[in-house]
PDB file of C-alpha atoms in Angstrom:
ATOM      1  CA  UNK C 735       0.024  -0.065  -0.019  1.00 91.00           C
ATOM      2  CA  UNK C 736       1.492   3.046  -1.075  1.00 96.00           C
ATOM      3  CA  UNK C 737       1.238   6.428   0.825  1.00 97.00           C
ATOM      4  CA  UNK C 738      -1.566   7.768  -1.619  1.00 98.00           C
ATOM      5  CA  UNK C 739      -3.591   4.681  -1.310  1.00 98.00           C
ATOM      6  CA  UNK C 740      -3.319   4.804   2.602  1.00 98.00           C
ATOM      7  CA  UNK C 741      -4.513   8.502   2.806  1.00 98.00           C
ATOM      8  CA  UNK C 742      -7.346   7.033   0.573  1.00 98.00           C
ATOM      9  CA  UNK C 743      -8.292   4.540   2.614  1.00 98.00           C
ATOM     10  CA  UNK C 744      -8.040   6.603   5.901  1.00 98.00           C
ATOM     11  CA  UNK C 745     -10.481   9.083   4.594  1.00 98.00           C
ATOM     12  CA  UNK C 746     -12.833   6.174   3.701  1.00 98.00           C
ATOM     13  CA  UNK C 747     -12.679   4.308   7.087  1.00 98.00           C
ATOM     14  CA  UNK C 748     -12.263   7.900   8.831  1.00 98.00           C
ATOM     15  CA  UNK C 749     -10.831   6.086  12.294  1.00 98.00           C
ATOM     16  CA  UNK C 750      -7.809   4.717  13.392  1.00 98.00           C
ATOM     17  CA  UNK C 751      -7.326   3.042  17.161  1.00 98.00           C
ATOM     18  CA  UNK C 752      -3.982   4.069  18.557  1.00 98.00           C
ATOM     19  CA  UNK C 753      -2.596   1.961  21.705  1.00 98.00           C
ATOM     20  CA  UNK C 754      -0.263   3.438  24.057  1.00 96.00           C
ATOM     21  CA  UNK C 755       0.446   0.836  27.255  1.00 96.00           C
ATOM     22  CA  UNK C 756       3.453   0.154  29.170  1.00 94.00           C
ATOM     23  CA  UNK C 757       2.554  -3.405  29.293  1.00 95.00           C
ATOM     24  CA  UNK C 758       3.650  -5.755  26.501  1.00 94.00           C
ATOM     25  CA  UNK C 759       1.659  -8.540  27.523  1.00 95.00           C
ATOM     26  CA  UNK C 760      -1.513  -6.735  27.369  1.00 96.00           C
ATOM     27  CA  UNK C 761      -1.123  -4.589  24.114  1.00 97.00           C
ATOM     28  CA  UNK C 762      -2.008  -7.720  21.655  1.00 97.00           C
ATOM     29  CA  UNK C 763      -5.386  -8.395  23.659  1.00 98.00           C
ATOM     30  CA  UNK C 764      -6.564  -4.997  23.904  1.00 98.00           C
ATOM     31  CA  UNK C 765      -5.963  -4.201  20.084  1.00 98.00           C
ATOM     32  CA  UNK C 766      -7.690  -7.464  19.349  1.00 98.00           C
ATOM     33  CA  UNK C 767     -10.743  -5.900  21.383  1.00 98.00           C
ATOM     34  CA  UNK C 768     -10.331  -2.950  19.013  1.00 98.00           C
ATOM     35  CA  UNK C 769     -10.343  -4.903  15.833  1.00 98.00           C
ATOM     36  CA  UNK C 770     -13.298  -7.494  16.507  1.00 98.00           C
ATOM     37  CA  UNK C 771     -15.029  -3.696  17.273  1.00 98.00           C
ATOM     38  CA  UNK C 772     -14.511  -2.905  13.406  1.00 98.00           C
ATOM     39  CA  UNK C 773     -11.214  -1.018  13.542  1.00 98.00           C
ATOM     40  CA  UNK C 774      -9.287  -1.987  10.111  1.00 98.00           C
ATOM     41  CA  UNK C 775      -6.280   0.549  10.765  1.00 98.00           C
ATOM     42  CA  UNK C 776      -4.329   0.449  13.838  1.00 98.00           C
ATOM     43  CA  UNK C 777      -1.556   2.023  14.913  1.00 98.00           C
ATOM     44  CA  UNK C 778       1.073   1.232  18.144  1.00 98.00           C
ATOM     45  CA  UNK C 779       3.032   3.673  19.711  1.00 97.00           C
ATOM     46  CA  UNK C 780       6.818   3.097  19.757  1.00 96.00           C
ATOM     47  CA  UNK C 781       6.838   4.240  23.470  1.00 93.00           C
ATOM     48  CA  UNK C 782       5.437   0.917  24.216  1.00 92.00           C
ATOM     49  CA  UNK C 783       7.084  -2.309  24.744  1.00 92.00           C
ATOM     50  CA  UNK C 784       7.379  -4.849  22.059  1.00 93.00           C
ATOM     51  CA  UNK C 785       6.157  -2.714  19.283  1.00 95.00           C
ATOM     52  CA  UNK C 786       7.699  -4.522  16.558  1.00 96.00           C
ATOM     53  CA  UNK C 787       6.294  -7.519  17.337  1.00 96.00           C
ATOM     54  CA  UNK C 788       2.539  -6.213  17.951  1.00 97.00           C
ATOM     55  CA  UNK C 789       3.261  -4.550  13.999  1.00 98.00           C
ATOM     56  CA  UNK C 790       4.445  -7.617  12.501  1.00 98.00           C
ATOM     57  CA  UNK C 791       1.484  -9.550  13.875  1.00 97.00           C
ATOM     58  CA  UNK C 792      -1.012  -7.113  12.423  1.00 97.00           C
ATOM     59  CA  UNK C 793       0.950  -6.519   9.561  1.00 97.00           C
ATOM     60  CA  UNK C 794       0.695 -10.249   8.675  1.00 97.00           C
ATOM     61  CA  UNK C 795      -3.114 -10.023   8.576  1.00 97.00           C
ATOM     62  CA  UNK C 796      -4.757  -9.064   5.356  1.00 96.00           C
ATOM     63  CA  UNK C 797      -7.504  -7.022   6.763  1.00 97.00           C
ATOM     64  CA  UNK C 798      -5.616  -4.861   8.660  1.00 98.00           C
ATOM     65  CA  UNK C 799      -3.419  -1.835   8.270  1.00 98.00           C
ATOM     66  CA  UNK C 800      -0.740  -1.221  10.932  1.00 98.00           C
ATOM     67  CA  UNK C 801       1.179   1.960  11.810  1.00 98.00           C
ATOM     68  CA  UNK C 802       3.719   3.194  14.310  1.00 98.00           C
ATOM     69  CA  UNK C 803       3.047   6.127  16.480  1.00 97.00           C
ATOM     70  CA  UNK C 804       5.493   8.585  18.257  1.00 96.00           C
ATOM     71  CA  UNK C 805       8.331   8.454  15.674  1.00 93.00           C
ATOM     72  CA  UNK C 806      10.752  11.093  16.423  1.00 97.00           C
ATOM     73  CA  UNK C 807      13.774   9.936  14.427  1.00 97.00           C
ATOM     74  CA  UNK C 808      14.822   8.137  11.239  1.00 97.00           C
ATOM     75  CA  UNK C 809      16.009   5.163  13.073  1.00 97.00           C
ATOM     76  CA  UNK C 810      12.181   4.895  14.213  1.00 97.00           C
ATOM     77  CA  UNK C 811      10.824   5.173  10.860  1.00 98.00           C
ATOM     78  CA  UNK C 812      13.069   2.328   9.589  1.00 98.00           C
ATOM     79  CA  UNK C 813      12.617  -0.241  12.603  1.00 97.00           C
ATOM     80  CA  UNK C 814       8.975   0.415  12.215  1.00 98.00           C
ATOM     81  CA  UNK C 815       8.865  -0.359   8.504  1.00 98.00           C
ATOM     82  CA  UNK C 816      11.179  -3.113   8.826  1.00 98.00           C
ATOM     83  CA  UNK C 817       8.495  -4.494  11.217  1.00 97.00           C
ATOM     84  CA  UNK C 818       5.695  -4.032   8.767  1.00 98.00           C
ATOM     85  CA  UNK C 819       4.353  -0.547   9.404  1.00 98.00           C
ATOM     86  CA  UNK C 820       2.407   1.070   6.416  1.00 98.00           C
ATOM     87  CA  UNK C 821       2.606   4.513   8.129  1.00 98.00           C
ATOM     88  CA  UNK C 822       4.070   6.814  10.473  1.00 98.00           C
ATOM     89  CA  UNK C 823       2.839   9.058  12.954  1.00 98.00           C
ATOM     90  CA  UNK C 824       4.883  11.731  15.074  1.00 98.00           C
ATOM     91  CA  UNK C 825       3.881  14.343  17.792  1.00 97.00           C
ATOM     92  CA  UNK C 826       5.834  16.924  15.975  1.00 97.00           C
ATOM     93  CA  UNK C 827       6.866  18.060  12.666  1.00 98.00           C
ATOM     94  CA  UNK C 828      10.586  16.795  11.445  1.00 98.00           C
ATOM     95  CA  UNK C 829      11.278  17.365   7.867  1.00 98.00           C
ATOM     96  CA  UNK C 830      14.183  14.626   8.069  1.00 98.00           C
ATOM     97  CA  UNK C 831      11.768  11.785   9.587  1.00 98.00           C
ATOM     98  CA  UNK C 832       9.206  12.935   7.006  1.00 98.00           C
ATOM     99  CA  UNK C 833      11.772  12.694   3.900  1.00 98.00           C
ATOM    100  CA  UNK C 834      12.664   9.317   5.330  1.00 98.00           C
ATOM    101  CA  UNK C 835       8.992   8.090   5.236  1.00 98.00           C
ATOM    102  CA  UNK C 836       9.132   9.175   1.718  1.00 97.00           C
ATOM    103  CA  UNK C 837      12.176   7.110   0.705  1.00 98.00           C
ATOM    104  CA  UNK C 838      10.591   4.154   2.670  1.00 98.00           C
ATOM    105  CA  UNK C 839       7.626   4.285   0.791  1.00 98.00           C
ATOM    106  CA  UNK C 840       5.132   4.817   3.522  1.00 98.00           C
ATOM    107  CA  UNK C 841       2.804   7.913   4.682  1.00 98.00           C
ATOM    108  CA  UNK C 842       3.551  10.265   7.287  1.00 98.00           C
ATOM    109  CA  UNK C 843       1.785  12.052   9.436  1.00 98.00           C
ATOM    110  CA  UNK C 844       3.414  14.615  11.754  1.00 98.00           C
ATOM    111  CA  UNK C 845       1.963  16.324  14.440  1.00 98.00           C
ATOM    112  CA  UNK C 846       0.895  19.826  13.935  1.00 98.00           C
ATOM    113  CA  UNK C 847      -1.231  22.398  16.143  1.00 96.00           C
ATOM    114  CA  UNK C 848      -1.242  25.602  14.193  1.00 97.00           C
ATOM    115  CA  UNK C 849      -2.060  26.390  10.697  1.00 97.00           C
ATOM    116  CA  UNK C 850       1.669  27.384   9.980  1.00 98.00           C
ATOM    117  CA  UNK C 851       2.965  24.040  10.996  1.00 98.00           C
ATOM    118  CA  UNK C 852       0.448  22.390   9.067  1.00 98.00           C
ATOM    119  CA  UNK C 853       1.256  23.932   5.632  1.00 98.00           C
ATOM    120  CA  UNK C 854       5.282  23.298   6.685  1.00 98.00           C
ATOM    121  CA  UNK C 855       4.229  19.666   7.160  1.00 98.00           C
ATOM    122  CA  UNK C 856       2.604  19.309   3.773  1.00 98.00           C
ATOM    123  CA  UNK C 857       5.480  21.346   1.833  1.00 98.00           C
ATOM    124  CA  UNK C 858       8.052  18.750   3.487  1.00 98.00           C
ATOM    125  CA  UNK C 859       5.944  15.778   1.928  1.00 98.00           C
ATOM    126  CA  UNK C 860       3.568  14.774   4.496  1.00 98.00           C
ATOM    127  CA  UNK C 861      -0.060  13.908   3.189  1.00 98.00           C
ATOM    128  CA  UNK C 862      -1.496  13.845   6.474  1.00 98.00           C
ATOM    129  CA  UNK C 863      -1.246  16.400   9.441  1.00 98.00           C
ATOM    130  CA  UNK C 864      -1.902  15.087  12.774  1.00 98.00           C
ATOM    131  CA  UNK C 865      -3.607  17.821  14.952  1.00 98.00           C
ATOM    132  CA  UNK C 866      -1.988  17.490  18.431  1.00 95.00           C
ATOM    133  CA  UNK C 867      -3.045  18.410  21.229  1.00 92.00           C
ATOM    134  CA  UNK C 868      -6.763  19.465  20.183  1.00 87.00           C
ATOM    135  CA  UNK C 869      -7.120  22.923  20.105  1.00 88.00           C
ATOM    136  CA  UNK C 870      -9.431  24.874  22.539  1.00 87.00           C
ATOM    137  CA  UNK C 871     -11.555  25.709  19.371  1.00 87.00           C
ATOM    138  CA  UNK C 872     -12.483  22.236  18.969  1.00 94.00           C
ATOM    139  CA  UNK C 873     -14.028  21.077  15.509  1.00 97.00           C
ATOM    140  CA  UNK C 874     -14.283  24.780  14.381  1.00 97.00           C
ATOM    141  CA  UNK C 875     -10.515  25.238  14.385  1.00 97.00           C
ATOM    142  CA  UNK C 876     -10.010  22.949  11.901  1.00 98.00           C
ATOM    143  CA  UNK C 877     -12.818  24.276   9.763  1.00 98.00           C
ATOM    144  CA  UNK C 878     -10.936  27.766  10.076  1.00 97.00           C
ATOM    145  CA  UNK C 879      -7.855  26.037   9.209  1.00 98.00           C
ATOM    146  CA  UNK C 880      -9.416  24.418   5.971  1.00 98.00           C
ATOM    147  CA  UNK C 881     -10.913  28.034   4.821  1.00 98.00           C
ATOM    148  CA  UNK C 882      -7.334  29.150   3.398  1.00 98.00           C
ATOM    149  CA  UNK C 883      -5.729  25.612   3.616  1.00 98.00           C
ATOM    150  CA  UNK C 884      -8.313  23.632   1.639  1.00 98.00           C
ATOM    151  CA  UNK C 885      -5.332  20.840   0.328  1.00 98.00           C
ATOM    152  CA  UNK C 886      -4.677  19.608   3.800  1.00 98.00           C
ATOM    153  CA  UNK C 887      -5.862  16.231   5.465  1.00 98.00           C
ATOM    154  CA  UNK C 888      -6.071  17.159   9.163  1.00 98.00           C
ATOM    155  CA  UNK C 889      -6.276  14.124  11.692  1.00 98.00           C
ATOM    156  CA  UNK C 890      -7.541  15.706  15.329  1.00 98.00           C
ATOM    157  CA  UNK C 891      -5.752  12.640  17.638  1.00 94.00           C
ATOM    158  CA  UNK C 892      -6.430  14.347  21.042  1.00 91.00           C
ATOM    159  CA  UNK C 893     -10.030  14.839  22.083  1.00 92.00           C
ATOM    160  CA  UNK C 894     -11.994  13.090  19.883  1.00 96.00           C
ATOM    161  CA  UNK C 895     -14.549  10.804  21.085  1.00 97.00           C
ATOM    162  CA  UNK C 896     -18.195   9.538  20.824  1.00 97.00           C
ATOM    163  CA  UNK C 897     -19.681  12.784  21.571  1.00 97.00           C
ATOM    164  CA  UNK C 898     -17.705  15.058  19.232  1.00 97.00           C
ATOM    165  CA  UNK C 899     -16.441  12.552  16.529  1.00 98.00           C
ATOM    166  CA  UNK C 900     -19.257  13.502  14.234  1.00 97.00           C
ATOM    167  CA  UNK C 901     -18.745  17.260  14.564  1.00 98.00           C
ATOM    168  CA  UNK C 902     -14.761  16.798  13.898  1.00 98.00           C
ATOM    169  CA  UNK C 903     -15.798  15.290  10.596  1.00 98.00           C
ATOM    170  CA  UNK C 904     -18.386  17.885   9.834  1.00 98.00           C
ATOM    171  CA  UNK C 905     -15.755  20.230  10.069  1.00 98.00           C
ATOM    172  CA  UNK C 906     -13.619  18.772   7.445  1.00 98.00           C
ATOM    173  CA  UNK C 907     -11.417  16.104   8.988  1.00 98.00           C
ATOM    174  CA  UNK C 908      -9.954  13.604   7.092  1.00 98.00           C
ATOM    175  CA  UNK C 909     -10.109  11.267   9.472  1.00 98.00           C
ATOM    176  CA  UNK C 910      -9.767  10.382  13.450  1.00 98.00           C
ATOM    177  CA  UNK C 911      -7.518   8.851  15.753  1.00 98.00           C
ATOM    178  CA  UNK C 912      -8.878   7.353  18.873  1.00 98.00           C
ATOM    179  CA  UNK C 913      -6.609   6.692  21.948  1.00 97.00           C
ATOM    180  CA  UNK C 914      -7.928   7.163  25.455  1.00 96.00           C
ATOM    181  CA  UNK C 915     -11.667   7.294  24.603  1.00 97.00           C
ATOM    182  CA  UNK C 916     -11.059   3.417  23.365  1.00 98.00           C
ATOM    183  CA  UNK C 917      -8.147   2.081  25.335  1.00 98.00           C
ATOM    184  CA  UNK C 918      -9.013   2.866  28.521  1.00 97.00           C
ATOM    185  CA  UNK C 919      -5.377   2.409  30.622  1.00 96.00           C
ATOM    186  CA  UNK C 920      -7.150   0.489  33.580  1.00 97.00           C
ATOM    187  CA  UNK C 921      -9.160  -1.650  31.422  1.00 97.00           C
ATOM    188  CA  UNK C 922      -6.062  -2.532  29.284  1.00 97.00           C
ATOM    189  CA  UNK C 923      -3.905  -3.477  32.139  1.00 96.00           C
ATOM    190  CA  UNK C 924      -6.868  -5.256  33.419  1.00 97.00           C
ATOM    191  CA  UNK C 925      -7.896  -7.385  30.474  1.00 97.00           C
ATOM    192  CA  UNK C 926     -11.088  -6.077  30.234  1.00 98.00           C
ATOM    193  CA  UNK C 927     -11.176  -6.490  26.566  1.00 98.00           C
ATOM    194  CA  UNK C 928     -15.128  -6.908  26.388  1.00 98.00           C
ATOM    195  CA  UNK C 929     -15.323  -3.063  27.160  1.00 98.00           C
ATOM    196  CA  UNK C 930     -12.646  -2.278  24.750  1.00 98.00           C
ATOM    197  CA  UNK C 931     -14.766  -3.996  22.135  1.00 98.00           C
ATOM    198  CA  UNK C 932     -18.131  -2.343  23.289  1.00 98.00           C
ATOM    199  CA  UNK C 933     -16.344   1.405  22.994  1.00 98.00           C
ATOM    200  CA  UNK C 934     -14.490   0.491  19.881  1.00 98.00           C
ATOM    201  CA  UNK C 935     -18.092  -0.533  18.323  1.00 98.00           C
ATOM    202  CA  UNK C 936     -19.661   2.822  19.956  1.00 98.00           C
ATOM    203  CA  UNK C 937     -16.849   5.053  18.619  1.00 98.00           C
ATOM    204  CA  UNK C 938     -17.255   3.774  14.999  1.00 98.00           C
ATOM    205  CA  UNK C 939     -21.296   4.218  15.209  1.00 98.00           C
ATOM    206  CA  UNK C 940     -20.252   7.497  16.234  1.00 98.00           C
ATOM    207  CA  UNK C 941     -18.216   8.292  13.128  1.00 98.00           C
ATOM    208  CA  UNK C 942     -20.948   6.780  10.826  1.00 97.00           C
ATOM    209  CA  UNK C 943     -23.578   8.606  12.150  1.00 93.00           C
ATOM    210  CA  UNK C 944     -25.122  11.330   9.865  1.00 69.00           C
TER     211      UNK C 944
END
Protein backbone atom coordinates (compact mmCIF):
# COMPACT_ATOMS: atom_id res chain seq x y z
CA UNK A 1 0.00 0.00 0.00
CA UNK A 2 1.57 3.26 -1.10
CA UNK A 3 1.00 6.60 0.70
CA UNK A 4 -1.70 7.77 -1.71
CA UNK A 5 -3.64 4.52 -1.25
CA UNK A 6 -3.38 4.81 2.51
CA UNK A 7 -4.61 8.40 2.53
CA UNK A 8 -7.61 7.34 0.44
CA UNK A 9 -8.37 4.36 2.69
CA UNK A 10 -8.05 6.42 5.86
CA UNK A 11 -10.37 9.03 4.42
CA UNK A 12 -12.90 6.34 3.63
CA UNK A 13 -12.77 4.45 6.95
CA UNK A 14 -12.44 7.68 8.95
CA UNK A 15 -10.94 6.18 12.12
CA UNK A 16 -7.85 4.56 13.60
CA UNK A 17 -7.25 2.79 16.89
CA UNK A 18 -4.13 4.05 18.69
CA UNK A 19 -2.72 1.99 21.54
CA UNK A 20 -0.19 3.23 24.05
CA UNK A 21 0.54 0.91 26.99
CA UNK A 22 3.40 0.05 29.31
CA UNK A 23 2.40 -3.63 29.46
CA UNK A 24 3.67 -5.73 26.56
CA UNK A 25 1.41 -8.67 27.40
CA UNK A 26 -1.71 -6.47 27.42
CA UNK A 27 -1.13 -4.88 24.01
CA UNK A 28 -2.19 -7.72 21.72
CA UNK A 29 -5.48 -8.56 23.49
CA UNK A 30 -6.42 -4.89 23.75
CA UNK A 31 -5.85 -4.21 20.07
CA UNK A 32 -7.59 -7.42 19.09
CA UNK A 33 -10.64 -6.18 21.00
CA UNK A 34 -10.59 -2.97 18.96
CA UNK A 35 -10.35 -5.02 15.76
CA UNK A 36 -13.32 -7.15 16.81
CA UNK A 37 -15.15 -3.89 17.39
CA UNK A 38 -14.58 -2.94 13.76
CA UNK A 39 -11.31 -1.01 13.51
CA UNK A 40 -9.18 -1.81 10.45
CA UNK A 41 -6.50 0.88 10.76
CA UNK A 42 -4.45 0.34 13.91
CA UNK A 43 -1.46 2.07 15.42
CA UNK A 44 1.00 1.06 18.13
CA UNK A 45 3.12 3.78 19.71
CA UNK A 46 6.85 3.14 19.73
CA UNK A 47 6.94 4.15 23.40
CA UNK A 48 5.18 0.86 24.22
CA UNK A 49 7.24 -2.32 24.78
CA UNK A 50 7.62 -5.05 22.16
CA UNK A 51 6.11 -2.86 19.45
CA UNK A 52 7.94 -4.44 16.47
CA UNK A 53 6.39 -7.81 17.31
CA UNK A 54 2.90 -6.30 17.56
CA UNK A 55 3.35 -4.48 14.25
CA UNK A 56 4.58 -7.65 12.57
CA UNK A 57 1.60 -9.65 13.84
CA UNK A 58 -0.94 -7.12 12.55
CA UNK A 59 0.81 -6.48 9.25
CA UNK A 60 0.51 -10.18 8.44
CA UNK A 61 -3.29 -9.84 8.45
CA UNK A 62 -4.73 -8.74 5.11
CA UNK A 63 -7.71 -7.00 6.67
CA UNK A 64 -5.55 -4.66 8.77
CA UNK A 65 -3.30 -1.70 8.03
CA UNK A 66 -0.86 -1.09 10.85
CA UNK A 67 1.19 1.96 11.68
CA UNK A 68 3.69 3.14 14.27
CA UNK A 69 3.25 6.24 16.39
CA UNK A 70 5.51 8.55 18.37
CA UNK A 71 8.25 8.21 15.78
CA UNK A 72 10.90 10.85 16.41
CA UNK A 73 13.94 9.69 14.45
CA UNK A 74 14.98 8.17 11.15
CA UNK A 75 15.91 5.04 13.08
CA UNK A 76 12.37 4.85 14.50
CA UNK A 77 10.96 5.09 10.98
CA UNK A 78 13.22 2.39 9.59
CA UNK A 79 12.60 0.02 12.48
CA UNK A 80 8.83 0.41 12.21
CA UNK A 81 8.70 -0.10 8.44
CA UNK A 82 10.99 -3.09 8.68
CA UNK A 83 8.49 -4.63 11.12
CA UNK A 84 5.64 -4.02 8.66
CA UNK A 85 4.27 -0.53 9.38
CA UNK A 86 2.50 1.08 6.42
CA UNK A 87 2.21 4.53 7.98
CA UNK A 88 4.18 6.55 10.51
CA UNK A 89 2.96 9.10 13.03
CA UNK A 90 4.87 11.65 15.09
CA UNK A 91 3.85 14.24 17.69
CA UNK A 92 6.03 16.85 15.96
CA UNK A 93 7.15 18.06 12.52
CA UNK A 94 10.63 16.89 11.51
CA UNK A 95 11.48 17.28 7.83
CA UNK A 96 14.23 14.67 8.04
CA UNK A 97 11.83 12.00 9.31
CA UNK A 98 9.18 13.03 6.78
CA UNK A 99 11.72 12.63 3.98
CA UNK A 100 12.74 9.22 5.29
CA UNK A 101 9.11 8.08 5.33
CA UNK A 102 8.88 9.10 1.69
CA UNK A 103 12.03 7.20 0.87
CA UNK A 104 10.61 4.15 2.64
CA UNK A 105 7.38 4.43 0.65
CA UNK A 106 4.99 4.93 3.58
CA UNK A 107 2.61 7.73 4.56
CA UNK A 108 3.81 10.15 7.22
CA UNK A 109 1.51 11.99 9.61
CA UNK A 110 3.46 14.52 11.70
CA UNK A 111 1.96 16.33 14.65
CA UNK A 112 0.88 19.93 14.08
CA UNK A 113 -0.92 22.54 16.15
CA UNK A 114 -0.97 25.71 14.06
CA UNK A 115 -1.73 26.54 10.42
CA UNK A 116 1.96 27.34 9.93
CA UNK A 117 2.98 23.88 11.13
CA UNK A 118 0.30 22.28 8.96
CA UNK A 119 1.60 23.98 5.84
CA UNK A 120 5.20 23.25 6.80
CA UNK A 121 4.38 19.53 7.14
CA UNK A 122 2.48 19.52 3.85
CA UNK A 123 5.30 21.22 1.97
CA UNK A 124 7.80 18.76 3.46
CA UNK A 125 5.86 15.92 1.86
CA UNK A 126 3.56 14.70 4.63
CA UNK A 127 0.20 13.75 3.06
CA UNK A 128 -1.58 13.83 6.44
CA UNK A 129 -1.35 16.27 9.32
CA UNK A 130 -2.00 15.05 12.86
CA UNK A 131 -3.73 17.75 14.91
CA UNK A 132 -2.14 17.37 18.33
CA UNK A 133 -3.02 18.30 20.96
CA UNK A 134 -6.62 19.28 20.35
CA UNK A 135 -7.07 23.07 20.28
CA UNK A 136 -9.44 24.90 22.59
CA UNK A 137 -11.65 25.85 19.64
CA UNK A 138 -12.34 22.18 18.93
CA UNK A 139 -13.84 21.24 15.55
CA UNK A 140 -14.26 24.88 14.60
CA UNK A 141 -10.48 25.15 14.47
CA UNK A 142 -10.32 22.53 11.70
CA UNK A 143 -12.95 24.35 9.67
CA UNK A 144 -11.11 27.64 10.12
CA UNK A 145 -7.80 26.15 8.96
CA UNK A 146 -9.33 24.47 5.92
CA UNK A 147 -10.81 27.75 4.71
CA UNK A 148 -7.49 29.11 3.39
CA UNK A 149 -5.76 25.70 3.29
CA UNK A 150 -8.33 23.32 1.72
CA UNK A 151 -5.68 20.92 0.40
CA UNK A 152 -4.71 19.74 3.90
CA UNK A 153 -5.74 16.35 5.33
CA UNK A 154 -6.13 17.13 9.02
CA UNK A 155 -6.48 14.20 11.43
CA UNK A 156 -7.30 15.08 15.05
CA UNK A 157 -5.93 12.43 17.41
CA UNK A 158 -6.54 14.07 20.75
CA UNK A 159 -9.83 15.21 22.19
CA UNK A 160 -11.95 13.02 19.92
CA UNK A 161 -14.65 10.85 21.48
CA UNK A 162 -18.06 9.42 20.70
CA UNK A 163 -19.79 12.67 21.64
CA UNK A 164 -17.86 14.92 19.27
CA UNK A 165 -16.58 12.57 16.54
CA UNK A 166 -19.23 13.63 14.08
CA UNK A 167 -18.56 17.31 14.75
CA UNK A 168 -14.85 16.87 13.97
CA UNK A 169 -15.67 15.12 10.71
CA UNK A 170 -18.38 17.59 9.73
CA UNK A 171 -15.81 20.36 10.23
CA UNK A 172 -13.72 18.78 7.49
CA UNK A 173 -11.33 16.44 9.31
CA UNK A 174 -9.95 13.78 6.99
CA UNK A 175 -10.23 11.11 9.69
CA UNK A 176 -9.89 10.68 13.47
CA UNK A 177 -7.51 8.83 15.75
CA UNK A 178 -8.84 7.39 19.01
CA UNK A 179 -6.54 6.86 21.96
CA UNK A 180 -7.87 7.13 25.54
CA UNK A 181 -11.57 7.17 24.58
CA UNK A 182 -10.99 3.72 23.09
CA UNK A 183 -8.24 2.24 25.26
CA UNK A 184 -8.89 3.03 28.91
CA UNK A 185 -5.52 2.43 30.58
CA UNK A 186 -6.97 0.51 33.51
CA UNK A 187 -9.09 -1.74 31.29
CA UNK A 188 -6.08 -2.50 29.09
CA UNK A 189 -3.97 -3.53 32.08
CA UNK A 190 -6.78 -5.59 33.61
CA UNK A 191 -7.54 -7.32 30.33
CA UNK A 192 -11.14 -6.10 30.21
CA UNK A 193 -11.35 -6.65 26.48
CA UNK A 194 -15.15 -6.82 26.29
CA UNK A 195 -15.34 -3.20 27.44
CA UNK A 196 -12.76 -2.15 24.84
CA UNK A 197 -14.66 -3.96 22.10
CA UNK A 198 -17.94 -2.33 23.12
CA UNK A 199 -16.29 1.09 23.14
CA UNK A 200 -14.82 0.43 19.69
CA UNK A 201 -18.26 -0.32 18.30
CA UNK A 202 -19.71 2.82 19.90
CA UNK A 203 -16.94 5.03 18.51
CA UNK A 204 -17.31 3.67 15.00
CA UNK A 205 -21.08 4.11 15.18
CA UNK A 206 -20.51 7.74 16.14
CA UNK A 207 -18.12 8.17 13.21
CA UNK A 208 -20.67 6.70 10.80
CA UNK A 209 -23.61 8.67 12.17
CA UNK A 210 -25.11 11.45 10.10
